[in-house]
Coordinates of C-alpha atoms in Angstrom, one line a residue:
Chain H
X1 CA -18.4 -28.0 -3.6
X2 CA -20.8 -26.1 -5.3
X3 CA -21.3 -25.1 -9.0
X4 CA -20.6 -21.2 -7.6
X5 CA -17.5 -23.2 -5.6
X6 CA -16.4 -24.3 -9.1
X7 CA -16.4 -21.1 -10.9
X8 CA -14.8 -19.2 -8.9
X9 CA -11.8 -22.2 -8.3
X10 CA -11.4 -22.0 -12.0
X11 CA -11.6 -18.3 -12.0
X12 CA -8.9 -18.3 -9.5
X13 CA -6.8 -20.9 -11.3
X14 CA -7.2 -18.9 -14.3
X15 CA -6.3 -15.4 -13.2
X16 CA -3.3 -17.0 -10.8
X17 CA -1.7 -19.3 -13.4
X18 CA -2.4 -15.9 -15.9
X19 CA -0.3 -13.4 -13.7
X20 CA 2.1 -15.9 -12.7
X21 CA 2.9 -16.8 -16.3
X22 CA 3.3 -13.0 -17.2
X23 CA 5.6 -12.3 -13.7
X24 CA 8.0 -15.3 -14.5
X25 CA 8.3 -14.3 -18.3
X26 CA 9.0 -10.8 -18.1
X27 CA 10.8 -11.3 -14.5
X28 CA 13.2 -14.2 -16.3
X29 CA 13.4 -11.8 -19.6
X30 CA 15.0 -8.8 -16.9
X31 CA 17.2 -10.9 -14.7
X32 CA 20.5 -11.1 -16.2
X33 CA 22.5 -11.1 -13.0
X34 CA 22.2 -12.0 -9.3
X35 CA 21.8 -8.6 -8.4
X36 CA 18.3 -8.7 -11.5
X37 CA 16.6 -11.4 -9.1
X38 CA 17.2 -9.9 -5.3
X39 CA 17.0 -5.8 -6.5
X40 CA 15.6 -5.8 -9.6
X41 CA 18.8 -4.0 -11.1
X42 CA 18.2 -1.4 -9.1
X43 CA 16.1 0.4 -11.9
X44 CA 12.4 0.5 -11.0
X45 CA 10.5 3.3 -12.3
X46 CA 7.5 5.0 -10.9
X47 CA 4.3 3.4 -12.6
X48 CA 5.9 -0.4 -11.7
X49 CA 7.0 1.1 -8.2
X50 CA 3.6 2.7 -7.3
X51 CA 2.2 -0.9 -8.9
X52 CA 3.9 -2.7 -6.4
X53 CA 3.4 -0.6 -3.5
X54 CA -0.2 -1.0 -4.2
X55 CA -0.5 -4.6 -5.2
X56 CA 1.7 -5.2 -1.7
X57 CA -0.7 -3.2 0.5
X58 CA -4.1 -4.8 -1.2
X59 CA -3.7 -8.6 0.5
X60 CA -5.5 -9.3 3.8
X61 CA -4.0 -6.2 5.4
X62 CA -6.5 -4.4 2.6
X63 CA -8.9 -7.0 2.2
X64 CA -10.0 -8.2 4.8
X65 CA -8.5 -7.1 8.2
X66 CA -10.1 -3.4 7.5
X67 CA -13.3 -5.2 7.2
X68 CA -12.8 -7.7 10.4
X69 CA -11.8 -4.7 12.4
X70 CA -14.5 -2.6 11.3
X71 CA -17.1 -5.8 11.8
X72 CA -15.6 -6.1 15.3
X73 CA -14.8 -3.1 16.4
X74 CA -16.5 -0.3 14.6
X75 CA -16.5 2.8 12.8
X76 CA -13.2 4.7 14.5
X77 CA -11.6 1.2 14.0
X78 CA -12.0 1.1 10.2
X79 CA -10.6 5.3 10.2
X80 CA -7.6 3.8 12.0
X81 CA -6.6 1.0 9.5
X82 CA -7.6 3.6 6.7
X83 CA -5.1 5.8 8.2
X84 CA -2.2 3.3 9.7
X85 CA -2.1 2.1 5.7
X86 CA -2.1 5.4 4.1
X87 CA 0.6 6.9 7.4
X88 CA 2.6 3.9 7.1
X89 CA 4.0 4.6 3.5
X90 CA 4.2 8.5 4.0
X91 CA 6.9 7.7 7.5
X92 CA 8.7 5.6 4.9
X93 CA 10.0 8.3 2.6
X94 CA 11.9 10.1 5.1
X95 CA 13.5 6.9 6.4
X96 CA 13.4 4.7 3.0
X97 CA 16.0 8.2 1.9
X98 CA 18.5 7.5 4.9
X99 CA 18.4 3.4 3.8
X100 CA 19.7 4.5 0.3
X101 CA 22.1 7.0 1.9
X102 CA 23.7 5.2 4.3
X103 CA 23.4 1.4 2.5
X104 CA 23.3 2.2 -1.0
X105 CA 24.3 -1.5 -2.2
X106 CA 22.1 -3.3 0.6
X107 CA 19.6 -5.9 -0.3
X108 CA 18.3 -7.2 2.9
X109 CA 17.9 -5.7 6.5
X110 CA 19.7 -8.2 8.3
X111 CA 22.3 -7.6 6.3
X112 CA 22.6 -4.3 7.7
X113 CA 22.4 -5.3 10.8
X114 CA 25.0 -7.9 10.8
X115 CA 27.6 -5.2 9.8
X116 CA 25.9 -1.8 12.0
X117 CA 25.3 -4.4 15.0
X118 CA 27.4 -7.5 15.1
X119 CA 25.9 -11.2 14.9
X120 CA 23.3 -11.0 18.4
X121 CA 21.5 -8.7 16.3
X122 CA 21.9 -10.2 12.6
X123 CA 19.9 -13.5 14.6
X124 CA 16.8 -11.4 16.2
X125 CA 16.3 -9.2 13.0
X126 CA 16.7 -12.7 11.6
X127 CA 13.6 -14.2 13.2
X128 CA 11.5 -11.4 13.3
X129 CA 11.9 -10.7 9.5
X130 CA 11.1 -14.5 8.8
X131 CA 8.1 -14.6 11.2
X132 CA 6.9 -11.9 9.5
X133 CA 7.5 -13.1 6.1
X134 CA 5.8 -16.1 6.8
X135 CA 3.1 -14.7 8.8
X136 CA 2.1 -12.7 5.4
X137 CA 2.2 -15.6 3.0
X138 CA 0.4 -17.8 5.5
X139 CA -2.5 -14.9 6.1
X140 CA -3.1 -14.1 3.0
X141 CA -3.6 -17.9 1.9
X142 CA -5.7 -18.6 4.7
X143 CA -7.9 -15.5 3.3
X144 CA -8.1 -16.5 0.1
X145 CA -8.8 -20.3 1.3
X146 CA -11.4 -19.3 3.8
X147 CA -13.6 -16.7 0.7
X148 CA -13.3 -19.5 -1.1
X149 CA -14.5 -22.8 1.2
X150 CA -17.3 -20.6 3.0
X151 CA -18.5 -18.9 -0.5
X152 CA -18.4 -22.0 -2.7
X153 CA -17.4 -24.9 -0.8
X154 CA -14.3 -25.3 -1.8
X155 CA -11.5 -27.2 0.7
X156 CA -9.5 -25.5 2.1
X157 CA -6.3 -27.4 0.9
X158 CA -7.3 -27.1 -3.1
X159 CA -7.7 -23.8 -2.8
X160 CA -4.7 -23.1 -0.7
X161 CA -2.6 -25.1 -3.2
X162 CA -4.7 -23.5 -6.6
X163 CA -3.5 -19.9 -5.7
X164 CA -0.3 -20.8 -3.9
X165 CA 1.9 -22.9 -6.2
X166 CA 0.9 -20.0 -9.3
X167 CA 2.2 -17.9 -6.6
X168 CA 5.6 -20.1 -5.6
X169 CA 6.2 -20.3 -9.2
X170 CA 6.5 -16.5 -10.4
X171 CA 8.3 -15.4 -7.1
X172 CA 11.2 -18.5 -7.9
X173 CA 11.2 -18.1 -11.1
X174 CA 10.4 -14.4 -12.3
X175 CA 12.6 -12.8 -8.9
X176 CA 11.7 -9.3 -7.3
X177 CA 11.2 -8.4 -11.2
X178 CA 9.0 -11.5 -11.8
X179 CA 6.9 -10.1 -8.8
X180 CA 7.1 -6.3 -9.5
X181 CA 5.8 -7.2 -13.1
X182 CA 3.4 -9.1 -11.3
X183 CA 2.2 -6.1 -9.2
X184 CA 1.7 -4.1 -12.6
X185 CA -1.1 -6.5 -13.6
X186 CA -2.8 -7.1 -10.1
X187 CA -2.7 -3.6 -9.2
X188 CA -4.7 -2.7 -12.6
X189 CA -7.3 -5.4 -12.1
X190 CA -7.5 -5.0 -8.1
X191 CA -9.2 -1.7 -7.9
X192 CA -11.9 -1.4 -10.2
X193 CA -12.7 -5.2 -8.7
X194 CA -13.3 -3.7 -5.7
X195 CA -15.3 -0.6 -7.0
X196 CA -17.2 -3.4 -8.1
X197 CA -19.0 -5.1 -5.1
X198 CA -19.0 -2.3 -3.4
X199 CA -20.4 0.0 -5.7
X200 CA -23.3 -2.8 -6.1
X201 CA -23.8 -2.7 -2.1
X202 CA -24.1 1.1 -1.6
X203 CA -26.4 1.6 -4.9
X204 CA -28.5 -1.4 -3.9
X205 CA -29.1 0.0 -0.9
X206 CA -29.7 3.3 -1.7
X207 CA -26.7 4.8 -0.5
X208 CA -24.3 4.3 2.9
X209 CA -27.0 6.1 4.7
X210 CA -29.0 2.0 5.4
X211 CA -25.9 0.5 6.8
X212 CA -25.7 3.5 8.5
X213 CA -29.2 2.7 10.4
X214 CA -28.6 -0.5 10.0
X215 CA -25.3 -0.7 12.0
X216 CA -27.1 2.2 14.3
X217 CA -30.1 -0.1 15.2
X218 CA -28.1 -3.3 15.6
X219 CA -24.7 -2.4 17.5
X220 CA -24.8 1.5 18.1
X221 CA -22.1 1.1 20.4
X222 CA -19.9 1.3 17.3
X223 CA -20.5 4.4 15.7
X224 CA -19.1 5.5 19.1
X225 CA -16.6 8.6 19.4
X226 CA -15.5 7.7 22.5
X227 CA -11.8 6.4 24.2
X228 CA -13.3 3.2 23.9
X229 CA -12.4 -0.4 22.1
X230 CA -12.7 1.1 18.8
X231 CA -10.6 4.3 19.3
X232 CA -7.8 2.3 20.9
X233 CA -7.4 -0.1 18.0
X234 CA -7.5 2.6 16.1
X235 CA -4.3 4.1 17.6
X236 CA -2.8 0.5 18.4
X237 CA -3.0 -0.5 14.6
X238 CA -1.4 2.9 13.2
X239 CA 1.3 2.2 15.9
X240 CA 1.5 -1.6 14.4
X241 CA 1.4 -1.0 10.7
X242 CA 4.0 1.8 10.9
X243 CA 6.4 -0.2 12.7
X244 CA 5.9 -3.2 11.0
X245 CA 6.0 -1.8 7.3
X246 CA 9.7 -0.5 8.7
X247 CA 10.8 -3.4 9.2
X248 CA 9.4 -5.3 6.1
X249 CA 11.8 -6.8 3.6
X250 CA 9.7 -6.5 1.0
X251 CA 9.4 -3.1 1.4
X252 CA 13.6 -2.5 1.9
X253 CA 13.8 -4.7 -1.2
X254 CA 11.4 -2.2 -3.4
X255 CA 13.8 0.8 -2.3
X256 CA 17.1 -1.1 -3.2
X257 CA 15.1 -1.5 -7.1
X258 CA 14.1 2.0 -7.4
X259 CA 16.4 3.7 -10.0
X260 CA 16.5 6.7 -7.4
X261 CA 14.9 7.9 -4.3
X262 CA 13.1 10.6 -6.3
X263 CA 11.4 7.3 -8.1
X264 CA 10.5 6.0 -4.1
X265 CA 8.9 9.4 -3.1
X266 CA 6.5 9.9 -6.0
X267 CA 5.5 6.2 -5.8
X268 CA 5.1 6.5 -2.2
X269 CA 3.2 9.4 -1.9
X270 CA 0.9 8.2 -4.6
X271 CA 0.5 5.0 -3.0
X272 CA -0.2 6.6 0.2
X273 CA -2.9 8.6 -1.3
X274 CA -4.7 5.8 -3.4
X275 CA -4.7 3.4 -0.4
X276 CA -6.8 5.6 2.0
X277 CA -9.9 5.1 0.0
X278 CA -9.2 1.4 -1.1
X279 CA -9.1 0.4 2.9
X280 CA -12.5 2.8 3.4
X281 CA -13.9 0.9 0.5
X282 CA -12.7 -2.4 1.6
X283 CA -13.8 -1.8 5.4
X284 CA -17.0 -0.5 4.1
X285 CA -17.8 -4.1 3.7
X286 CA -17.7 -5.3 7.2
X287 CA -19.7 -2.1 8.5
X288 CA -21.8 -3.5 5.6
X289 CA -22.2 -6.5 7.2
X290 CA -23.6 -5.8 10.6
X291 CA -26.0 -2.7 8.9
X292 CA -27.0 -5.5 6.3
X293 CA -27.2 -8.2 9.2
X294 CA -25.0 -11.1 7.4
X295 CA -24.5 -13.9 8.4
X296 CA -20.5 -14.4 9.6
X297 CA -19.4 -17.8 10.1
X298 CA -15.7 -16.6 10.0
X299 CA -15.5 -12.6 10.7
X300 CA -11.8 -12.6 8.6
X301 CA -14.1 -13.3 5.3
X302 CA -16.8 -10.9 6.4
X303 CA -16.1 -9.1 3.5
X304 CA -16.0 -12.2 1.1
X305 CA -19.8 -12.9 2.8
X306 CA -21.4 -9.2 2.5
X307 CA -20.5 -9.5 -1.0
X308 CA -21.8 -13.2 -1.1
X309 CA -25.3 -12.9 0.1
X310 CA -25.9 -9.1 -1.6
X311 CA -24.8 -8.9 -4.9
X312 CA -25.4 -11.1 -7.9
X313 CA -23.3 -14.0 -8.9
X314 CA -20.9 -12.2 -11.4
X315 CA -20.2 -9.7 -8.9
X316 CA -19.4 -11.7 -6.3
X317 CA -17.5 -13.9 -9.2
X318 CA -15.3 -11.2 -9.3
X319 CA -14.5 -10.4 -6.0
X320 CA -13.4 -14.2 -5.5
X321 CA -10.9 -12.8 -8.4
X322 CA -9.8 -9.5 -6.1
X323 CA -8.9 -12.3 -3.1
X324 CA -6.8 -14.4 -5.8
X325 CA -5.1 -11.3 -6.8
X326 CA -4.4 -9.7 -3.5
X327 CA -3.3 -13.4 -1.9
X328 CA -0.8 -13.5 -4.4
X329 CA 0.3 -10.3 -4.7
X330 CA 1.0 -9.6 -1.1
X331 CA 2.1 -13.5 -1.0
X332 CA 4.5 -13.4 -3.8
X333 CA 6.0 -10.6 -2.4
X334 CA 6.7 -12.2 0.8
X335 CA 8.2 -15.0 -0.9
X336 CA 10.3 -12.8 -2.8
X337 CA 11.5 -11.1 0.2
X338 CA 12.0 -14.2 2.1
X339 CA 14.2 -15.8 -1.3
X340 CA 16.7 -12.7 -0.3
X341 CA 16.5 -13.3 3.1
X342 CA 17.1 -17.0 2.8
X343 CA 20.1 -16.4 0.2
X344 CA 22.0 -13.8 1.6
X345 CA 21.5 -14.0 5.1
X346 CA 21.1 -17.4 5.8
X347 CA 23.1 -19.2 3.3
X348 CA 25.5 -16.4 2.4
X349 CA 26.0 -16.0 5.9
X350 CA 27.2 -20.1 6.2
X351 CA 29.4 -20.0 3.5
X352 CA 30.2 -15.8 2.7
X353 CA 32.4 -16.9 -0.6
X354 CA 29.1 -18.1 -2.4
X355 CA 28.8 -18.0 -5.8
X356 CA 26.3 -15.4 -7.4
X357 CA 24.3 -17.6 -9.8
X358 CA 24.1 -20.3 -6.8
X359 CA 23.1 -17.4 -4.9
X360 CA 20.1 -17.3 -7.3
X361 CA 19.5 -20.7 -6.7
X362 CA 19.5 -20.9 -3.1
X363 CA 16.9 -18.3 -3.5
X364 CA 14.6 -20.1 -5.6
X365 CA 15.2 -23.2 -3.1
X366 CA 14.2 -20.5 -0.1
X367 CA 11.3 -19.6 -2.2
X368 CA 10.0 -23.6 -2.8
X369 CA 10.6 -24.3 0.7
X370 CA 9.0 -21.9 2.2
X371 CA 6.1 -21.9 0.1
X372 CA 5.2 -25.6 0.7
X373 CA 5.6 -25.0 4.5
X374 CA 3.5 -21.8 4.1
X375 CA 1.0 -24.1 2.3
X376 CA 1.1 -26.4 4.9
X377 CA 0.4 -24.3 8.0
X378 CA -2.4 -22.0 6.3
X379 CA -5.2 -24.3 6.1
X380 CA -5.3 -24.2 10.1
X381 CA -7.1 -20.8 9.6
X382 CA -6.2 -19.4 12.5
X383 CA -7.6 -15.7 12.8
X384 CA -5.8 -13.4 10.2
X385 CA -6.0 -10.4 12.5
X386 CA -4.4 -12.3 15.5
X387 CA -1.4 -13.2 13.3
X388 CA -0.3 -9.8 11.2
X389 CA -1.2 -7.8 14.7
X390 CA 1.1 -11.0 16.2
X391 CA 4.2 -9.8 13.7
X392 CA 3.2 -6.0 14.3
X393 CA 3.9 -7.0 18.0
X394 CA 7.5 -8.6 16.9
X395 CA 8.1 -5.2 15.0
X396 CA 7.5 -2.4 17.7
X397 CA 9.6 -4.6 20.0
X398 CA 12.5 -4.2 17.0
X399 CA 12.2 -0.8 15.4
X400 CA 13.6 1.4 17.3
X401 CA 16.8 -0.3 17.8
X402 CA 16.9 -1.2 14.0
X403 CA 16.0 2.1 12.7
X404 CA 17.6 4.1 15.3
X405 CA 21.0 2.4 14.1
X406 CA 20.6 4.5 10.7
X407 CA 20.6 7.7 12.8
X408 CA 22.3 7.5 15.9
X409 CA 26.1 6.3 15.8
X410 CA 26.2 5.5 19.6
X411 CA 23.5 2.8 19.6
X412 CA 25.4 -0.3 20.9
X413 CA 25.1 -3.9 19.2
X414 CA 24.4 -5.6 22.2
X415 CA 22.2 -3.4 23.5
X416 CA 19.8 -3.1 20.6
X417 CA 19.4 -6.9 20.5
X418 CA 19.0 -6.8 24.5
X419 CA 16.7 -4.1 24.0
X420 CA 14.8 -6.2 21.5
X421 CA 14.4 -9.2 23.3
X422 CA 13.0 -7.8 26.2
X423 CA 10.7 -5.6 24.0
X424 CA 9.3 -8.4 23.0
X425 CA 9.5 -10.7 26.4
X426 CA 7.7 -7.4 27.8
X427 CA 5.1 -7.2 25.2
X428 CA 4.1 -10.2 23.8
X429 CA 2.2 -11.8 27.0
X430 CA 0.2 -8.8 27.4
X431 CA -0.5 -9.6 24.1
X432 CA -1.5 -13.0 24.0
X433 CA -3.6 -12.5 27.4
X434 CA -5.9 -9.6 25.7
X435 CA -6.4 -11.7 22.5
X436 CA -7.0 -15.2 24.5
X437 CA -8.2 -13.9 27.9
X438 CA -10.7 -11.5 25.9
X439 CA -9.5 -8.6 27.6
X440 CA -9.3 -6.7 24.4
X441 CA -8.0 -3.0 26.9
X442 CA -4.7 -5.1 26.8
X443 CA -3.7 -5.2 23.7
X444 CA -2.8 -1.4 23.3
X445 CA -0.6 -1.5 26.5
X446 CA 1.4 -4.3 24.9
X447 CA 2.4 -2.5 21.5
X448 CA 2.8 0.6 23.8
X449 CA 4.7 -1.4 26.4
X450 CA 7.0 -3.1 23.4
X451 CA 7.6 -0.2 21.9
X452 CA 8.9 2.0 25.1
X453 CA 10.8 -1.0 26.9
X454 CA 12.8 -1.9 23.8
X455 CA 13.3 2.1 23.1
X456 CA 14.4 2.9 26.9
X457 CA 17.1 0.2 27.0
X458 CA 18.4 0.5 23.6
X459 CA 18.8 4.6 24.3
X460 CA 20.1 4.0 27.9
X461 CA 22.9 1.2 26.5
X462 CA 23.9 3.6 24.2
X463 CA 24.5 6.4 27.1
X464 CA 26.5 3.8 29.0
X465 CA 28.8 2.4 26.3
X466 CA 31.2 4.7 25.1
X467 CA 31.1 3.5 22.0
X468 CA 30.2 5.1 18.2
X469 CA 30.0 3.2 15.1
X470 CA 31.3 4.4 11.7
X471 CA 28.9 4.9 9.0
X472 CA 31.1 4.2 6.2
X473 CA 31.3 0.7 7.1
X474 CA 28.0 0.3 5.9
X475 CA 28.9 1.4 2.4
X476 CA 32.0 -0.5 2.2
X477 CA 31.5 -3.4 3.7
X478 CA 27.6 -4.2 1.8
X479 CA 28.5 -4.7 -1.5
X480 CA 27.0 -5.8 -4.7
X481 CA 26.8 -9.9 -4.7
Chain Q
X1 CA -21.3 10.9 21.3
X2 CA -22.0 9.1 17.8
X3 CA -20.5 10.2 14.7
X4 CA -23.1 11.2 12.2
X5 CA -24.8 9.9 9.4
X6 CA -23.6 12.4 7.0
X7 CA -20.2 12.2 8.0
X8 CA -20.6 8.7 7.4
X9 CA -22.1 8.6 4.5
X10 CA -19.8 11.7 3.0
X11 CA -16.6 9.6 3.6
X12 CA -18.2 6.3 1.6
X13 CA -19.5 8.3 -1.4
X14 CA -16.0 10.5 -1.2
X15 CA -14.0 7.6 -0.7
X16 CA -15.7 5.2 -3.7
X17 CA -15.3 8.5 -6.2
X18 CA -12.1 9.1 -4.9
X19 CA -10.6 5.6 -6.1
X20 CA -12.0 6.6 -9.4
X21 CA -9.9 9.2 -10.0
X22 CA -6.9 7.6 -8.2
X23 CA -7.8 4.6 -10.7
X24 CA -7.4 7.3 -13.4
X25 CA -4.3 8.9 -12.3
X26 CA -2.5 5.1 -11.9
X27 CA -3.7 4.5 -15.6
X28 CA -2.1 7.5 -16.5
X29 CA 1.6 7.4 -14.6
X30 CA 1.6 3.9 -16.4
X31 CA 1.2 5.8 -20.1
X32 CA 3.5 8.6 -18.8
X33 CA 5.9 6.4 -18.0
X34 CA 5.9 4.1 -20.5
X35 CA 5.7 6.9 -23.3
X36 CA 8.9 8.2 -21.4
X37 CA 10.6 4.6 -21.8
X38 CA 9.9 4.1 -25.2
X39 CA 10.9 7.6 -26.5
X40 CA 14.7 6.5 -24.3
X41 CA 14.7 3.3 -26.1
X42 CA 14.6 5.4 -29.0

């Protein structure tokens, strides 16, 4: 390990074990019931909600896929993630409304659809929650664990466990208010962080226009505006992001927190607005890296390594500090959505007359657990890319079905978690054929092919069976715990 | 056709000014909303 590898280890012990410490104390101060640790007390106002959206967005989905796509794809690439990000929270609002409406005492999707869908579909929204959960913890470790071995030499494992047990301990201990509050603090710190670097990079260079000739003289292929690689991830990863963020507990958990859905709007809208630039900013760096002609030895950190070899030590100090925050922001938050996940679905759902302070506790276990197995798997370092676009793929197979059970009363139980499964039986070795075969024209026809399979059978069920389902169910039948 | 360099190079200058005063406005709905929770305590 190096004597940079050491500075920025105790930088990131520092600033993790800081925030962590502030999320548990003010999230133990605010939970006073059950309902305190898995919604928050359903009383989140704007500044904390547009925090949280923010701090959620700004892990490796922010950091560094932008900047991997961008490095790998090219210019229309790096729009595209800009603009699945920013497109992804504005599609909420409309639907985040009809959650409240029609569930207004929910606390995890599952939940919902146990009671809208029946137990076939409780078990797939089941998995393909959890993978997704998991997949965000474990990605935005691996980030964090990958800036930190290939900028200072650090192993992978002590820095995997320096910023994940800070990170285990707040969401356990502090709840969805421990990791709000911890949102407030890493979405203040986060942005001007990354002004940072990449202010350093475009002044030092004399403005965007040398990366510019730089990326022109060295791979011109990607300041293409063309139907090309570039243009169809572009519209493969707005597809992804929107239909993943739908199905994201964290993101059903922050509207069950927010005092109203007035609160949800503003927050959203803001955070939709502020995160367009911070992905441009963020992406900038990879772009940066080809125009700049860094060396990559991993092209999820190309980011981390632009920064590295381009800007002085403090500055990329301080960036390492931007990775620690955004690991464990995102990666609290996932562990805070799994805790309600693992309480109410999983344990509730094996013994329904649980009490509500073992309820907490079962949480906090859910938290522990998956945590350490998060911990475990990360330090294989798989790429980060393959596995969020991997649980993108699990969530256009599942959307339609899911969300379309808000809308349309007809949609059948079975046939949405028929409709699911084959979604994702149709989509997923498309998948996993572009991404290991290296035919890279596949991977749009899978999301595409998810999404309309799983769509076609669950709207075609629903014309067979002559069957509707009462709302009102919903309201009576999810109650507080 | 390439997209060029002034588009480029307007979006990155836009985009690091823009977080700025997003920055800015974030800073403030925190004091807004704080202000408004302390004057409710009271």
């Amino acid at each position: 390990m190096s004597s940079f590898g050491v500075l920025i280890l105790v930088l990131g012990i520092v600033v993790g074990a800081g925030v962590a410490i502030i999320g548990a104390y003010i999230g133990r101060r605010k939970t006073k019931t059950s309902e305190h640790f898995f919604t928050g007390g359903r009383n989140v106002t704007v500044s904390l909600m547009t925090a949280t959206f923010i701090a959620y967005a700004v892990g490796t989905g922010l950091i560094f896929s932008p900047a991997e796509a961008a490095f790998t794809t090219g210019l229309t690439a790096m729009l595209g993630y800009a603009l699945a990000i920013s497109i992804a929270y504005l599609v909420f609002i409309p639907i985040s409304r009809k959650i409240r409406e029609r569930i207004p005492q929910g606390h995890t999707i599952a939940e919902y659809t146990a009671v809208r869908y029946g137990r076939p579909m409780q078990v797939v929204t089941l998995g393909v929650t959890t993978i997704y959960m998991f997949i965000l913890l474990v990605s935005n470790l691996i980030g964090a664990a990958l800036v930190f071995k290939y900028m200072g030499g650090v192993p992978m494992i002590v820095s995997v466990l320096a910023i994940g047990l800070p990170t285990i301990y707040f969401a356990a201990f502090g709840g969805v208010n421990g990791a709000i509050a911890a949102n407030g603090v890493q979405s203040l710190l986060i942005t001007p962080l990354l002004l940072l670097p990449a202010g350093f990079i475009v002044f030092g260079q004399g403005g965007p226009g040398a990366v510019y000739q730089g990326v022109a003289d060295k791979a011109p292929e990607f300041l293409n505006l063309a139907w090309d690689g570039s243009f169809q991830f572009a519209i493969l990863i707005i597809l992804a992001v929107c239909a993943a963020e739908l199905l994201n507990q964290t993101l059903w958990q922050r509207i069950y927190a927010a005092r109203s859905h007035r609160v949800i709007r503003k927050s959203l809208l803001a955070s939709s607005v502020m995160v367009f630039p911070m992905t441009i900013v963020a992406a900038f760096l990879g772009f940066a890296a080809i125009g700049l002609g860094t060396e990559v030895p991993h092209t999820s950190i190309v980011a981390g390594m632009v920064i590295f070899e381009n800007t002085p030590t403090w500055v990329a100090a301080a960036f390492s500090v931007v990775v620690v925050l955004a690991a464990s922001s995102t990666g609290g938050d996932a562990l805070s959505g799994f805790s309600s996940i693992f309480s109410l679905d999983v344990v509730k759902g094996l013994k329904p007359d649980l009490d509500p302070k073992k309820a907490v506790m079962a949480g906090r276990i859910g938290v522990v657990l998956f945590g350490i197995l998060g911990i475990a798997v990360a330090y294989q370092a798989p790429s980060i890319l393959f596995l969020l676009l991997l649980s993108d793929l699990l969530s256009c197979a599942t959307v339609v079905p899911i969300i379309g059970g808000l809308y349309f009363k007809r949609i059948n139980g079975l046939g949405a978690a028929v409709a699911s499964v084959i979604g994702i039986a149709a989509g997923l070795p498309m998948f996993l054929y572009g991404w290991f075969g290296g035919a890279s024209s596949w991977n749009l026809p899978s999301f595409v092919t998810a999404l309309v399979v799983s769509a076609a059978i669950t709207f075609g069920w629903s014309a067979v069976a002559n069957r509707t389902f009462d709302f009102e169910r919903l309201k009576t039948e999810i109650n507080d715990i | 056709m390439v997209y060029p360099e002034a588009f480029f190079s307007g979006l990155i200058w836009v985009c690091l000014f823009g977080l700025v005063l997003v920055y800015g406005f974030q800073i403030w709905v925190f004091c807004s909303d704080w202000r408004r929770q302390r004057k409710g305590a009271e």
